[in-house]
Amino acid sequence: MNLKNISRTTRQNLVTYAIVIVAFAVIQVMSAAGMLSNSLTGQLIPICSYIIMAVSLNLTVGVLGELSLGHAGFMSVGAFSSAFFSVAVGDALPTWLTMILALLIGTAVAGVFGILIGIPVLRLQGDYLAIVTLAFGEIIKNLLNAFYIGIDGSGLHISMKDANALNMDESGRVIIKGAQGITGVNRMSTFTIGFVLVLITLVIVLNLIHSRTGRAIMSIRDNRIAAESVGINVTKYKMIAFTISAALAGMAGALYAHSLATVVAKKFDYNTSILILVFVVVGGMGNIRGSVIAAAILTVLPELLRSFSDYRMLVYAIVLILMMLFKQSPQIRSFCASVWERLRFGRLQAFFDRKKAQNTKKGA
Amino acid sequence: MALLEVNHLGIVFGGLHAVDKFSLKIEKGQLYGLIGPNGAGKTTIFNMLTGVYKPNEGEIILDGMNITGMHPEKISKAGIARTFQNIRLFNDMTVLDNVKVGLHNQVRYSTLSGILRLPSYHEKENIMRGKAMSLLKIFGLEDEAYQKASNLPYGKQRKLEIARALATNPKLLLLDEPAAGMNPNETAELAETIHFVRNQFGVAILLIEHDMSFVMELCEKIVVVDYGSIIAQGDAQTVRNDPRVIAAYLGGE
Ligand SMILES: Nc1ncnc2c1ncn2[C@@H]1O[C@H](COP(=O)(O)OP(=O)(O)OP(=O)(O)O)[C@@H](O)[C@H]1O
Ligand SMILES: [Mg+2]
């Protein structure tokens, strides 16, 4: 009893890892065989970023139970700080080292922003986090649109007017160019890096959930007063969850930024935050595997549906609804489970017998 | 020195003296009853003892430490645990995990060793599981360990709340109507369990209960409140025969 049930959560996690690994292998094979369209190949790194975004947002929304409407803001901070670093470094360091450092910087800077926002807001009760993260996302976007930052022999130069106002010597380079963002980013991100980062994210989040810290976080979500009554430091555990969530979003931003030649702030706006939230809601609050699948399917779908351009949004909406139904309705779930079983073992007879038994039970 | 010493505790809600000049002494390992008609202020007293409400007057001393007005989390660490009149479980977590949350400050390892699954994670999780399972066994919940807490029937939810409170290794356990909603059989069984828990863990227990025979049989001492003030205090015999108690109950119900 004991062992069987412990391995049940472990088994659930292993299935999640397996899905990701198999998907990666299949895509690698298909890509080697030239079976992927160009546009789909171009989506592979964004898919990885969005999976990391959805899983990390699920940590705040589903596991901690706090609403965040500015997750793209942390992605933006991670993207800009990491791209700033890699452009400033240029080719002074080996590419792999630049990439690792850029990822670490994006993660750390977004984590620091998470702490800065969390400290004042997470001690409050109520939906303040939603309002403040919403504002944060918009403010970050507008600030980054306005900033000019350059670097020369004497160090950093910052202006909010234009590039000339930076007053740099002739060795100076403008790195952040206001609304034009950061150009000339080295496109170091690869699908394999994205895949590894998805796995790292999953290990962090799944292990966290099934640990003492994760239980403390979920207890706050389920009943704050009871959590306090058994000696849980509510603010501390909210901070831990929110900071990890923000830091992982920063990592996703760094990954994403280095798949583009140009990083602009308007890519990480309110719509992106809401899109990620849709992934989380569709995949299921607190359901990490659901977030992975929803993010992957809903990112690829608009691309796949390009040929039906007229009906694209209609089909997208229908898929959304079907996924929600699938998640919520136990009947649909058990139906799909039995169809699956039938396909797997050919137990047609058993299937119909069970249906009949169910029907007679319903009749009684 | 008494384990808990409460002196002249009082709280006012918008002009209403919900509790007034409430004083109490509980010894180590004592079984104490707190009774009174509906709205007398019993739950409010629990809320002040556990830091949910800050008292306007008076002081609370636990084992020589003044805990008046401290935060609930700190009071839990100081050694008071409680259950709630309207059950507050971690509904989406398993029965076992509910108790493990109760063990949070008893068995510790860092967030990092949890994420990296360092040896201390495995070692401490094993200890936690052992402790939690033995607590669940006391309350006959070991077969439901992996169910969601919200799927338990009402009576078992009440028991789980007690198990979770005990997991914090308290010196004083506050039970707010632990037998509410239980049938006579379950109530008798619960009385036995409470006795057992007191003897096993040496914990003092203060309990609120409307079931008079339950309180009279179980508790060594009883305090009766009405309209926020103490109207009688003593052993079951004294309290039962007190004219003010009889009047309060006849008038109140
Ligand atoms: N937060 C609050 N704000 C205002 N009034 C309150 C608050 N909490 C309790 N009261 C009032 O204080 C009085 C005592 O309430 P309390 O819940 O302590 O009663 P009780 O003795 O536990 O009753 P019961 O047996 O029904 O549980 C009631 O009049 C109640 O309305
Ligand atoms: Mg009450």
Coordinates of C-alpha atoms in Angstrom, one line a residue, chain A residues 1-2 5-6 8 203-204 206-208 210-213 215-216 218-219 221-223 225-233 237 240 244, chain B residues 71-73 76-77 84 88-93 97 100-102 104-105 107-109 111 114-115 117 121 125 128-129 143 146 164 168:
Chain A
M1 CA 0.0 0.0 0.0
N2 CA 2.6 2.4 1.2
N5 CA 1.2 5.0 -3.5
I6 CA 4.5 6.7 -3.1
R8 CA 2.2 6.8 -7.8
V203 CA 12.7 18.9 -12.2
I204 CA 12.7 22.1 -10.2
L206 CA 7.9 18.9 -9.6
N207 CA 10.5 18.3 -6.9
L208 CA 9.6 21.5 -5.2
H210 CA 6.6 17.2 -3.6
S211 CA 8.8 18.5 -0.8
R212 CA 8.3 20.2 2.6
T213 CA 8.4 23.6 0.9
R215 CA 3.5 21.3 0.9
A216 CA 3.8 24.6 2.8
M218 CA 0.0 24.5 -1.2
S219 CA -1.3 24.6 2.4
R221 CA -3.4 28.1 -1.1
D222 CA -5.8 25.6 0.5
N223 CA -6.3 27.4 3.9
I225 CA -5.5 30.5 8.5
A226 CA -5.0 26.8 9.1
A227 CA -1.5 27.0 7.6
E228 CA -0.6 29.8 10.1
S229 CA -2.1 27.7 12.9
V230 CA 0.4 24.9 12.3
G231 CA 3.3 27.4 12.2
I232 CA 3.8 28.0 8.5
N233 CA 5.5 31.3 7.7
Y237 CA 6.7 30.6 1.4
I240 CA 9.8 31.4 -2.3
I244 CA 11.2 30.8 -8.3
Chain B
H71 CA 1.3 36.1 15.4
P72 CA -0.5 32.7 15.0
E73 CA 2.6 31.2 13.4
S76 CA 2.2 27.6 17.1
K77 CA 5.9 27.5 17.4
F84 CA -11.5 24.9 14.1
R88 CA -10.2 24.0 8.0
L89 CA -8.3 21.3 6.3
F90 CA -6.0 21.5 3.3
N91 CA -8.7 20.2 1.1
D92 CA -6.8 19.6 -2.2
M93 CA -4.0 17.8 -0.4
D97 CA 0.2 15.5 3.4
K100 CA 3.0 16.4 7.0
V101 CA 2.2 20.1 6.9
G102 CA 1.6 19.8 10.6
H104 CA 6.6 21.3 9.1
N105 CA 8.5 22.7 12.1
V107 CA 11.2 17.7 10.7
R108 CA 13.0 20.2 8.6
Y109 CA 15.2 20.3 5.5
T111 CA 14.1 24.1 0.0
G114 CA 14.1 19.3 -1.6
I115 CA 14.6 20.4 -5.2
R117 CA 16.7 15.5 -3.7
Y121 CA 15.5 15.0 1.7
E125 CA 10.8 12.5 4.3
M128 CA 8.0 12.5 8.4
R129 CA 6.1 9.7 6.7
D143 CA -6.3 3.5 5.2
Y146 CA -3.6 8.8 0.2
R164 CA -2.6 17.6 12.1
T168 CA 3.0 20.3 15.6

